[in-house]
Amino acid sequence: MSVDVIVGLQWGDEGKGRIVDFYAREYDVVARFSGGDNAGHSLVVGNERIALRLVPSGVLQEKNELFIGGGCVVNLETLVEELDLLAKLGVDAHRLFISDRAHVVLQTHIEADKRREAERAQPIGTTGRGIGPAYADRASRVGVPLREYCERASTPQAKRVSAHVVDGVAYIHERLAQRKRVLAEGAQGTMLDVIYGTYPYVTSSSTIAGAACTGLGIGPKVVNRVIGIAKAYCTRVGAGPFPSELHGREGERLRERGREFGTVTGRPRRCGWFDAVLARYAVQLNGIDAVALTKLDVLSGFERVGIVTAYTSDGANETQYLEGWAEEIRGIRRIPDLPPAAGRFVTTLQNLIGVPIELVSVGPERDDLAR
Ligand code: GDP
Ligand code: IMO
Ligand code: MG
């Protein structure tokens, strides 16, 4: 059986969107399995930047079907905006299917999200999209499944969305029976997982590979490969622990060179060195087979590049420093062609996390990939 899963290994924004776009050509269906419009997955094509919050990042591959699974929560306004965006891009919207089991994010959820944040002594720094309250209502059995909403609501918006709503379980199992290849696209990142992340500074859904099963309604035996996406350094938006965070000049440089500002909220992202302790934890939680490393180009020009290799009992870190490289690397298409110091950085990461790095992204454009 052929379901492969792509997940973020850090705190989100690892570059899942553009990596999914790359792998998508090998699949028939690209399926989002968790989260809602708290996600922002960007694709860069020439001068155009497309930021997707709900629609899977397979949109640019003409043959792909796109599926939003039952594990997701859907803001209908955002969805309609994205349907308009698809129309603008010339994407046939008949390719988009949404599970009837997904839940609706209501205006009351958005208000509750903002109110709870304001009331917290230590705010989480949510995206303010109502995600927590929508998942809480589902768990409290007072939520609104999309199926129900579409039956009841008679606005043009609900009608437009209804056209895409299907029996999500039947949908995915028909595709599997037809031997279609499915790529399950994660949102957020492992360290934002509601169970295994830096709780309570997490999102309200499960973000790890196991959630692809519950979120799409498939058994674990159909999952074949799990690919993890990690940035060559770490970022985090919002509050919460960040062991490898850099507060000085190096952190600012990462933010500037990496353009680390939130896709959804525009907030500056906190930046720090690659954290190998955290990456190993993420490899375990997801059962990672291979890693795609993104934004290596951002490290060009640093005199030294750091990797956190251990946490010490007094709350500090052990950081291993490697010599940096001056060369810009955006034009490189083969991993062995990287400047020697960049190659050593990749090999060191690979050895520390214990799984192969099969793809290195060296720029935001679709083709900026080295294998
Ligand atoms: P996602 O949420 O994991 O899909 O990631 P986002 O799209 O929110 O954030 C990743 C950002 O980094 C986007 O602005 C991408 O265009 C950009 N990006 C992705 N890969 C690379 C890369 O290899 N190099 C550079 N410089 N930018 C990249
Ligand atoms: P993608 O898919 C980065 C963070 C928020 C906040 C916490 C809880 O683009 O990688 P929420 O609104 O979910 O209740 O916020 O989770 N967060 C993300 N950070 N990338 C994301 O998605 C995120 N989705 C949620 O900043 O700290
Ligand atoms: Mg993002």
CSV table of C-alpha atoms and ligand atoms in Angstrom, one decimal:
chain,number,residue,atom,x,y,z
A,1,MET,CA,0.0,0.0,0.0
A,2,SER,CA,1.3,3.4,-0.6
A,3,VAL,CA,0.7,6.2,1.7
A,4,ASP,CA,3.8,8.3,2.5
A,5,VAL,CA,3.8,11.0,5.1
A,6,ILE,CA,5.7,14.3,5.3
A,7,VAL,CA,6.0,16.0,8.7
A,8,GLY,CA,7.9,19.0,10.2
A,9,LEU,CA,10.5,18.0,12.8
A,10,GLN,CA,10.7,21.3,14.6
A,11,TRP,CA,8.2,24.1,15.5
A,12,GLY,CA,6.6,24.5,12.1
A,13,ASP,CA,7.6,26.5,9.1
A,14,GLU,CA,10.3,24.1,8.1
A,15,GLY,CA,9.4,24.5,4.5
A,16,LYS,CA,6.9,21.6,4.3
A,17,GLY,CA,4.9,23.4,1.5
A,18,ARG,CA,7.7,23.6,-1.0
A,19,ILE,CA,9.0,20.1,-0.2
A,20,VAL,CA,5.5,18.7,-0.6
A,21,ASP,CA,5.3,20.5,-4.0
A,22,PHE,CA,8.5,18.8,-5.0
A,23,TYR,CA,7.5,15.2,-4.0
A,24,ALA,CA,3.9,15.7,-5.1
A,25,ARG,CA,4.7,14.8,-8.7
A,26,GLU,CA,5.2,11.1,-7.6
A,27,TYR,CA,1.7,10.9,-6.1
A,28,ASP,CA,-1.9,10.9,-7.2
A,29,VAL,CA,-3.4,12.5,-4.0
A,30,VAL,CA,-1.9,15.0,-1.6
A,31,ALA,CA,-3.8,15.1,1.6
A,32,ARG,CA,-3.7,17.4,4.6
A,33,PHE,CA,-4.4,15.4,7.8
A,34,SER,CA,-4.4,17.9,10.7
A,35,GLY,CA,-4.6,21.5,11.7
A,36,GLY,CA,-6.4,24.3,10.1
A,37,ASP,CA,-5.7,27.8,8.8
A,38,ASN,CA,-3.1,28.2,11.5
A,39,ALA,CA,-0.8,26.7,8.9
A,40,GLY,CA,0.8,28.7,6.2
A,41,HIS,CA,2.6,26.7,3.5
A,42,SER,CA,4.4,28.8,0.9
A,43,LEU,CA,5.4,28.0,-2.6
A,44,VAL,CA,7.5,30.3,-4.7
A,45,VAL,CA,7.2,30.2,-8.4
A,46,GLY,CA,9.2,33.0,-10.2
A,47,ASN,CA,8.0,36.3,-8.8
A,48,GLU,CA,4.9,34.7,-7.3
A,49,ARG,CA,4.6,33.5,-3.7
A,50,ILE,CA,1.5,31.4,-2.9
A,51,ALA,CA,0.7,30.9,0.7
A,52,LEU,CA,-1.7,28.0,1.4
A,53,ARG,CA,-3.4,27.5,4.7
A,54,LEU,CA,-5.9,24.7,4.1
A,55,VAL,CA,-5.5,23.5,0.6
A,56,PRO,CA,-2.7,20.9,0.3
A,57,SER,CA,0.5,22.0,-1.3
A,58,GLY,CA,0.1,19.7,-4.3
A,59,VAL,CA,-1.9,22.4,-6.2
A,60,LEU,CA,0.7,23.1,-8.7
A,61,GLN,CA,1.0,19.5,-9.9
A,62,GLU,CA,-1.8,19.3,-12.4
A,63,LYS,CA,-2.8,15.7,-12.0
A,64,ASN,CA,-3.0,15.6,-8.2
A,65,GLU,CA,-6.2,15.3,-6.3
A,66,LEU,CA,-6.2,17.4,-3.2
A,67,PHE,CA,-7.9,16.1,0.0
A,68,ILE,CA,-8.6,17.8,3.4
A,69,GLY,CA,-9.0,15.0,5.9
A,70,GLY,CA,-11.3,14.5,8.8
A,71,GLY,CA,-8.5,15.4,11.3
A,72,CYS,CA,-8.6,19.0,10.1
A,73,VAL,CA,-10.6,22.0,11.2
A,74,VAL,CA,-11.8,24.3,8.5
A,75,ASN,CA,-12.5,28.0,8.5
A,76,LEU,CA,-15.0,28.4,5.6
A,77,GLU,CA,-14.0,32.0,4.9
A,78,THR,CA,-10.3,31.0,4.4
A,79,LEU,CA,-11.4,28.0,2.3
A,80,VAL,CA,-13.5,30.2,0.0
A,81,GLU,CA,-10.5,32.6,-0.3
A,82,GLU,CA,-8.3,29.7,-1.3
A,83,LEU,CA,-10.9,28.5,-3.8
A,84,ASP,CA,-10.7,32.0,-5.3
A,85,LEU,CA,-6.9,31.7,-5.3
A,86,LEU,CA,-7.1,28.3,-7.1
A,87,ALA,CA,-9.4,29.9,-9.7
A,88,LYS,CA,-6.8,32.7,-10.2
A,89,LEU,CA,-4.0,30.1,-10.6
A,90,GLY,CA,-6.1,28.2,-13.2
A,91,VAL,CA,-6.3,25.2,-10.9
A,92,ASP,CA,-9.4,23.0,-11.5
A,93,ALA,CA,-11.2,23.1,-8.2
A,94,HIS,CA,-12.9,19.8,-9.0
A,95,ARG,CA,-9.6,18.3,-7.8
A,96,LEU,CA,-10.4,19.4,-4.2
A,97,PHE,CA,-12.2,17.0,-1.8
A,98,ILE,CA,-13.0,17.7,1.8
A,99,SER,CA,-13.9,15.1,4.4
A,100,ASP,CA,-17.4,15.4,5.9
A,101,ARG,CA,-15.7,14.6,9.3
A,102,ALA,CA,-13.6,17.7,9.4
A,103,HIS,CA,-15.0,20.3,11.8
A,104,VAL,CA,-15.9,23.9,11.2
A,105,VAL,CA,-14.1,26.8,12.9
A,106,LEU,CA,-16.8,29.2,13.8
A,107,GLN,CA,-16.5,33.0,14.6
A,108,THR,CA,-17.1,32.1,18.3
A,109,HIS,CA,-14.0,29.9,18.2
A,110,ILE,CA,-11.9,32.8,16.9
A,111,GLU,CA,-13.3,35.1,19.6
A,112,ALA,CA,-12.7,32.5,22.3
A,113,ASP,CA,-9.1,31.9,21.2
A,114,LYS,CA,-8.4,35.6,21.5
A,115,ARG,CA,-10.2,36.0,24.8
A,116,ARG,CA,-8.3,33.0,26.3
A,117,GLU,CA,-5.0,34.3,25.2
A,118,ALA,CA,-5.8,37.7,26.7
A,119,GLU,CA,-6.8,36.0,30.0
A,120,ARG,CA,-3.7,33.8,30.3
A,121,ALA,CA,-1.0,34.9,32.6
A,122,GLN,CA,1.5,33.6,30.1
A,123,PRO,CA,0.0,33.7,26.6
A,124,ILE,CA,0.8,30.9,24.1
A,125,GLY,CA,1.0,33.3,21.2
A,126,THR,CA,-1.5,31.4,19.1
A,127,THR,CA,-2.3,32.4,15.6
A,128,GLY,CA,-5.7,33.6,16.7
A,129,ARG,CA,-7.5,31.5,14.2
A,130,GLY,CA,-9.8,29.7,16.7
A,131,ILE,CA,-8.0,26.4,16.3
A,132,GLY,CA,-7.8,25.5,20.0
A,133,PRO,CA,-11.4,26.2,20.8
A,134,ALA,CA,-12.6,24.3,17.6
A,135,TYR,CA,-10.6,21.2,18.6
A,136,ALA,CA,-11.8,21.6,22.2
A,137,ASP,CA,-15.4,21.7,21.1
A,138,ARG,CA,-14.9,18.5,19.0
A,139,ALA,CA,-13.5,16.7,22.0
A,140,SER,CA,-16.3,18.1,24.2
A,141,ARG,CA,-18.8,16.7,21.6
A,142,VAL,CA,-20.3,20.1,20.9
A,143,GLY,CA,-18.4,20.8,17.7
A,144,VAL,CA,-19.9,21.2,14.2
A,145,PRO,CA,-18.9,18.6,11.6
A,146,LEU,CA,-18.7,19.9,8.1
A,147,ARG,CA,-21.4,17.5,7.0
A,148,GLU,CA,-23.9,18.9,9.5
A,149,TYR,CA,-23.0,22.5,8.7
A,150,CYS,CA,-23.5,22.0,5.0
A,151,GLU,CA,-26.9,20.4,5.6
A,152,ARG,CA,-28.1,23.2,7.8
A,153,ALA,CA,-26.5,26.3,6.3
A,154,SER,CA,-28.0,27.9,3.2
A,155,THR,CA,-25.6,30.7,2.5
A,156,PRO,CA,-23.8,30.8,-0.9
A,157,GLN,CA,-20.6,30.2,1.0
A,158,ALA,CA,-21.8,26.9,2.5
A,159,LYS,CA,-23.2,25.9,-0.9
A,160,ARG,CA,-19.8,26.5,-2.5
A,161,VAL,CA,-18.0,24.5,0.1
A,162,SER,CA,-20.6,21.7,0.1
A,163,ALA,CA,-19.7,21.0,-3.5
A,164,HIS,CA,-16.3,19.7,-2.3
A,165,VAL,CA,-17.5,17.8,0.8
A,166,VAL,CA,-17.4,14.0,0.4
A,167,ASP,CA,-17.6,10.9,2.7
A,168,GLY,CA,-14.0,11.2,3.6
A,169,VAL,CA,-13.5,7.6,4.6
A,170,ALA,CA,-15.1,6.2,1.4
A,171,TYR,CA,-13.0,8.7,-0.6
A,172,ILE,CA,-9.6,7.7,0.8
A,173,HIS,CA,-10.3,3.9,0.7
A,174,GLU,CA,-11.6,4.1,-2.8
A,175,ARG,CA,-8.3,5.7,-3.8
A,176,LEU,CA,-6.3,3.1,-2.0
A,177,ALA,CA,-8.3,0.3,-3.5
A,178,GLN,CA,-7.5,1.8,-6.9
A,179,ARG,CA,-3.8,1.7,-5.9
A,180,LYS,CA,-3.5,5.5,-6.0
A,181,ARG,CA,-0.4,6.9,-4.3
A,182,VAL,CA,-1.2,9.2,-1.4
A,183,LEU,CA,1.1,11.8,0.1
A,184,ALA,CA,0.0,12.9,3.6
A,185,GLU,CA,1.0,16.5,4.3
A,186,GLY,CA,1.6,17.4,7.9
A,187,ALA,CA,1.0,20.9,9.3
A,188,GLN,CA,2.8,22.6,12.2
A,189,GLY,CA,5.7,20.6,13.5
A,190,THR,CA,6.6,17.8,15.9
A,191,MET,CA,7.4,20.1,18.8
A,192,LEU,CA,3.9,21.7,18.5
A,193,ASP,CA,2.2,18.3,18.9
A,194,VAL,CA,-0.5,18.5,21.6
A,195,ILE,CA,0.8,15.4,23.4
A,196,TYR,CA,4.6,15.2,22.7
A,197,GLY,CA,5.4,18.9,22.0
A,198,THR,CA,6.5,21.6,24.4
A,199,TYR,CA,3.1,21.5,26.2
A,200,PRO,CA,1.3,23.8,26.9
A,201,TYR,CA,3.1,25.9,24.3
A,202,VAL,CA,1.7,23.7,21.4
A,203,THR,CA,-1.2,23.7,19.0
A,204,SER,CA,-4.3,21.7,19.8
A,205,SER,CA,-3.9,18.8,17.4
A,206,SER,CA,-1.6,15.9,16.9
A,207,THR,CA,1.0,16.9,14.3
A,208,ILE,CA,3.2,13.7,14.2
A,209,ALA,CA,3.1,11.0,11.5
A,210,GLY,CA,0.7,8.8,13.5
A,211,ALA,CA,-1.9,11.5,13.1
A,212,ALA,CA,-1.9,10.9,9.3
A,213,CYS,CA,-3.7,7.6,10.2
A,214,THR,CA,-6.4,9.1,12.5
A,215,GLY,CA,-6.6,12.3,10.4
A,216,LEU,CA,-7.2,10.5,7.1
A,217,GLY,CA,-9.1,7.4,8.5
A,218,ILE,CA,-6.5,4.8,7.5
A,219,GLY,CA,-4.8,2.0,9.4
A,220,PRO,CA,-1.0,2.2,10.2
A,221,LYS,CA,-0.2,-0.7,7.9
A,222,VAL,CA,-0.8,1.3,4.8
A,223,VAL,CA,1.9,3.8,5.6
A,224,ASN,CA,5.1,3.2,3.7
A,225,ARG,CA,7.6,6.0,4.1
A,226,VAL,CA,7.8,8.9,6.5
A,227,ILE,CA,9.9,11.9,5.5
A,228,GLY,CA,10.8,14.6,8.0
A,229,ILE,CA,11.5,18.2,7.1
A,230,ALA,CA,14.0,20.1,9.2
A,231,LYS,CA,15.5,23.6,8.7
A,232,ALA,CA,19.2,23.8,8.9
A,233,TYR,CA,18.6,25.9,12.0
A,234,CYS,CA,15.6,26.3,14.3
A,235,THR,CA,12.8,28.8,14.5
A,236,ARG,CA,9.7,29.2,16.6
A,237,VAL,CA,6.8,31.7,16.5
A,238,GLY,CA,5.0,32.3,19.8
A,239,ALA,CA,6.0,31.6,23.3
A,240,GLY,CA,7.5,28.5,24.9
A,241,PRO,CA,10.8,26.7,25.5
A,242,PHE,CA,13.5,27.0,22.8
A,243,PRO,CA,16.8,25.5,24.1
A,244,SER,CA,19.0,26.5,21.1
A,245,GLU,CA,17.6,30.1,20.8
A,246,LEU,CA,20.1,32.8,19.9
A,247,HIS,CA,19.4,36.3,21.4
A,248,GLY,CA,22.3,38.2,19.9
A,249,ARG,CA,23.7,39.1,16.5
A,250,GLU,CA,23.7,35.5,15.1
A,251,GLY,CA,20.0,35.2,15.8
A,252,GLU,CA,19.2,38.4,14.1
A,253,ARG,CA,21.2,37.4,11.1
A,254,LEU,CA,19.3,34.2,10.8
A,255,ARG,CA,16.0,36.1,11.0
A,256,GLU,CA,17.1,38.6,8.3
A,257,ARG,CA,18.8,36.2,5.9
A,258,GLY,CA,16.0,33.6,6.4
A,259,ARG,CA,13.2,36.1,6.2
A,260,GLU,CA,11.8,34.6,9.4
A,261,PHE,CA,8.5,36.3,9.7
A,262,GLY,CA,5.3,34.3,10.1
A,263,THR,CA,3.3,33.5,6.9
A,264,VAL,CA,0.0,33.8,8.7
A,265,THR,CA,0.6,36.4,11.3
A,266,GLY,CA,3.7,38.3,10.0
A,267,ARG,CA,5.3,38.0,13.5
A,268,PRO,CA,9.1,37.8,13.7
A,269,ARG,CA,10.1,34.2,14.3
A,270,ARG,CA,12.6,33.4,17.1
A,271,CYS,CA,15.8,31.9,15.7
A,272,GLY,CA,18.5,29.6,17.0
A,273,TRP,CA,21.0,26.9,16.0
A,274,PHE,CA,19.9,23.4,14.8
A,275,ASP,CA,19.0,21.3,17.8
A,276,ALA,CA,20.1,17.7,17.3
A,277,VAL,CA,18.7,16.5,20.6
A,278,LEU,CA,15.3,17.7,19.5
A,279,ALA,CA,15.7,16.3,16.0
A,280,ARG,CA,16.5,12.8,17.4
A,281,TYR,CA,13.4,13.0,19.6
A,282,ALA,CA,11.4,13.9,16.5
A,283,VAL,CA,12.9,11.1,14.5
A,284,GLN,CA,11.6,8.6,17.2
A,285,LEU,CA,8.2,10.1,17.5
A,286,ASN,CA,7.6,10.0,13.7
A,287,GLY,CA,9.5,6.9,12.7
A,288,ILE,CA,11.4,9.0,10.1
A,289,ASP,CA,13.0,7.2,7.2
A,290,ALA,CA,14.7,10.2,5.5
A,291,VAL,CA,15.1,13.9,6.1
A,292,ALA,CA,14.8,16.9,3.7
A,293,LEU,CA,17.0,19.7,5.1
A,294,THR,CA,15.8,23.2,4.1
A,295,LYS,CA,17.2,26.7,4.1
A,296,LEU,CA,20.9,25.7,4.1
A,297,ASP,CA,21.6,28.7,1.9
A,298,VAL,CA,20.6,31.0,4.9
A,299,LEU,CA,23.8,29.8,6.7
A,300,SER,CA,26.1,31.0,4.0
A,301,GLY,CA,28.4,33.8,5.2
A,302,PHE,CA,28.4,32.7,8.9
A,303,GLU,CA,31.9,32.4,10.3
A,304,ARG,CA,30.8,29.4,12.3
A,305,VAL,CA,27.6,27.3,12.4
A,306,GLY,CA,26.4,25.8,15.6
A,307,ILE,CA,24.6,22.5,16.4
A,308,VAL,CA,23.2,21.8,19.9
A,309,THR,CA,24.3,18.3,20.8
A,310,ALA,CA,23.2,17.9,24.4
A,311,TYR,CA,21.4,19.6,27.2
A,312,THR,CA,23.2,19.9,30.5
A,313,SER,CA,21.6,19.5,33.9
A,314,ASP,CA,21.9,23.2,34.8
A,315,GLY,CA,19.6,24.0,31.8
A,316,ALA,CA,22.4,25.1,29.5
A,317,ASN,CA,23.4,23.5,26.2
A,318,GLU,CA,26.4,21.9,24.6
A,319,THR,CA,26.9,23.4,21.2
A,320,GLN,CA,29.3,22.0,18.7
A,321,TYR,CA,30.6,24.7,16.3
A,322,LEU,CA,31.7,23.9,12.7
A,323,GLU,CA,33.6,26.2,10.4
A,324,GLY,CA,31.2,28.2,8.2
A,325,TRP,CA,31.3,28.8,4.4
A,326,ALA,CA,31.2,32.1,2.5
A,327,GLU,CA,29.9,30.8,-0.8
A,328,GLU,CA,26.3,31.3,-1.9
A,329,ILE,CA,24.9,27.8,-2.7
A,330,ARG,CA,21.6,28.5,-4.4
A,331,GLY,CA,22.8,27.2,-7.8
A,332,ILE,CA,23.9,23.8,-6.4
A,333,ARG,CA,21.9,20.8,-7.5
A,334,ARG,CA,24.0,17.9,-6.1
A,335,ILE,CA,24.8,17.4,-2.4
A,336,PRO,CA,28.4,16.3,-3.2
A,337,ASP,CA,28.9,19.7,-5.0
A,338,LEU,CA,28.3,21.7,-1.8
A,339,PRO,CA,31.3,23.7,-0.5
A,340,PRO,CA,33.3,21.4,1.7
A,341,ALA,CA,32.3,23.1,5.0
A,342,ALA,CA,28.6,23.0,4.0
A,343,GLY,CA,29.0,19.3,3.1
A,344,ARG,CA,30.6,18.7,6.5
A,345,PHE,CA,27.7,20.4,8.2
A,346,VAL,CA,25.2,18.2,6.4
A,347,THR,CA,27.1,15.0,7.2
A,348,THR,CA,27.5,16.0,10.8
A,349,LEU,CA,23.7,16.6,11.1
A,350,GLN,CA,23.1,13.3,9.4
A,351,ASN,CA,25.3,11.4,11.8
A,352,LEU,CA,23.8,13.1,14.8
A,353,ILE,CA,20.2,12.4,13.9
A,354,GLY,CA,20.9,9.0,12.5
A,355,VAL,CA,18.8,9.0,9.3
A,356,PRO,CA,19.8,9.9,5.8
A,357,ILE,CA,19.4,13.5,4.5
A,358,GLU,CA,18.2,12.8,1.0
A,359,LEU,CA,17.3,16.3,-0.1
A,360,VAL,CA,18.8,19.7,0.7
A,361,SER,CA,17.0,22.8,-0.2
A,362,VAL,CA,19.2,25.8,-1.1
A,363,GLY,CA,16.7,28.5,-1.9
A,364,PRO,CA,13.0,29.2,-1.9
A,365,GLU,CA,12.3,28.6,-5.6
A,366,ARG,CA,10.9,25.3,-6.8
A,367,ASP,CA,14.2,24.2,-8.4
A,368,ASP,CA,16.5,25.2,-5.6
A,369,LEU,CA,17.0,21.6,-4.5
A,370,ALA,CA,20.1,19.5,-4.2
A,371,ARG,CA,20.0,15.7,-4.1
B,1,GDP,P1,5.9,25.5,6.0
B,1,GDP,O1,4.9,26.0,7.0
B,1,GDP,O2,6.7,24.4,6.6
B,1,GDP,O3,5.3,25.1,4.7
B,1,GDP,O4,7.0,26.7,5.8
B,1,GDP,P2,6.6,28.2,5.5
B,1,GDP,O5,6.2,28.3,4.1
B,1,GDP,O6,5.7,28.8,6.5
B,1,GDP,O7,8.0,28.9,5.8
B,1,GDP,C1,9.2,28.5,5.0
B,1,GDP,C2,9.7,29.8,4.4
B,1,GDP,O8,11.0,29.6,3.9
B,1,GDP,C3,8.9,30.2,3.1
B,1,GDP,O9,8.9,31.6,3.1
B,1,GDP,C4,9.7,29.6,2.0
B,1,GDP,O10,9.5,30.3,0.8
B,1,GDP,C5,11.1,29.7,2.5
B,1,GDP,N1,12.0,28.6,2.1
B,1,GDP,C6,11.7,27.3,2.0
B,1,GDP,N2,12.8,26.6,1.7
B,1,GDP,C7,13.8,27.5,1.6
B,1,GDP,C8,15.2,27.5,1.3
B,1,GDP,O11,15.8,26.4,1.1
B,1,GDP,N3,15.9,28.6,1.3
B,1,GDP,C9,15.4,29.8,1.6
B,1,GDP,N4,16.1,30.9,1.6
B,1,GDP,N5,14.0,29.9,1.8
B,1,GDP,C10,13.3,28.8,1.8
B,2,IMO,P1,2.9,25.6,9.6
B,2,IMO,O1,2.0,24.4,9.1
B,2,IMO,C1,4.5,27.7,13.1
B,2,IMO,C2,2.1,27.9,16.7
B,2,IMO,C3,1.6,29.2,17.1
B,2,IMO,C4,1.6,29.1,18.6
B,2,IMO,C5,1.1,27.6,18.8
B,2,IMO,C6,-0.4,27.5,19.0
B,2,IMO,O2,2.9,26.8,8.8
B,2,IMO,O3,4.2,25.1,10.0
B,2,IMO,P2,-2.5,27.8,17.4
B,2,IMO,O4,-3.0,28.9,16.6
B,2,IMO,O5,-2.3,26.5,16.6
B,2,IMO,O6,-3.4,27.5,18.6
B,2,IMO,O7,-1.1,28.3,18.0
B,2,IMO,O8,1.4,27.0,17.6
B,2,IMO,N1,1.8,27.4,15.3
B,2,IMO,C7,2.6,27.4,14.3
B,2,IMO,N2,3.9,27.9,14.3
B,2,IMO,N3,4.0,27.1,12.0
B,2,IMO,C8,2.7,26.7,12.0
B,2,IMO,O9,2.1,26.0,11.0
B,2,IMO,C9,2.0,26.9,13.2
B,2,IMO,N4,0.7,26.6,13.6
B,2,IMO,C10,0.6,26.9,14.9
B,2,IMO,O10,2.5,30.2,16.7
B,2,IMO,O11,2.9,29.2,19.1
B,3,MG,MG,4.3,27.9,7.8
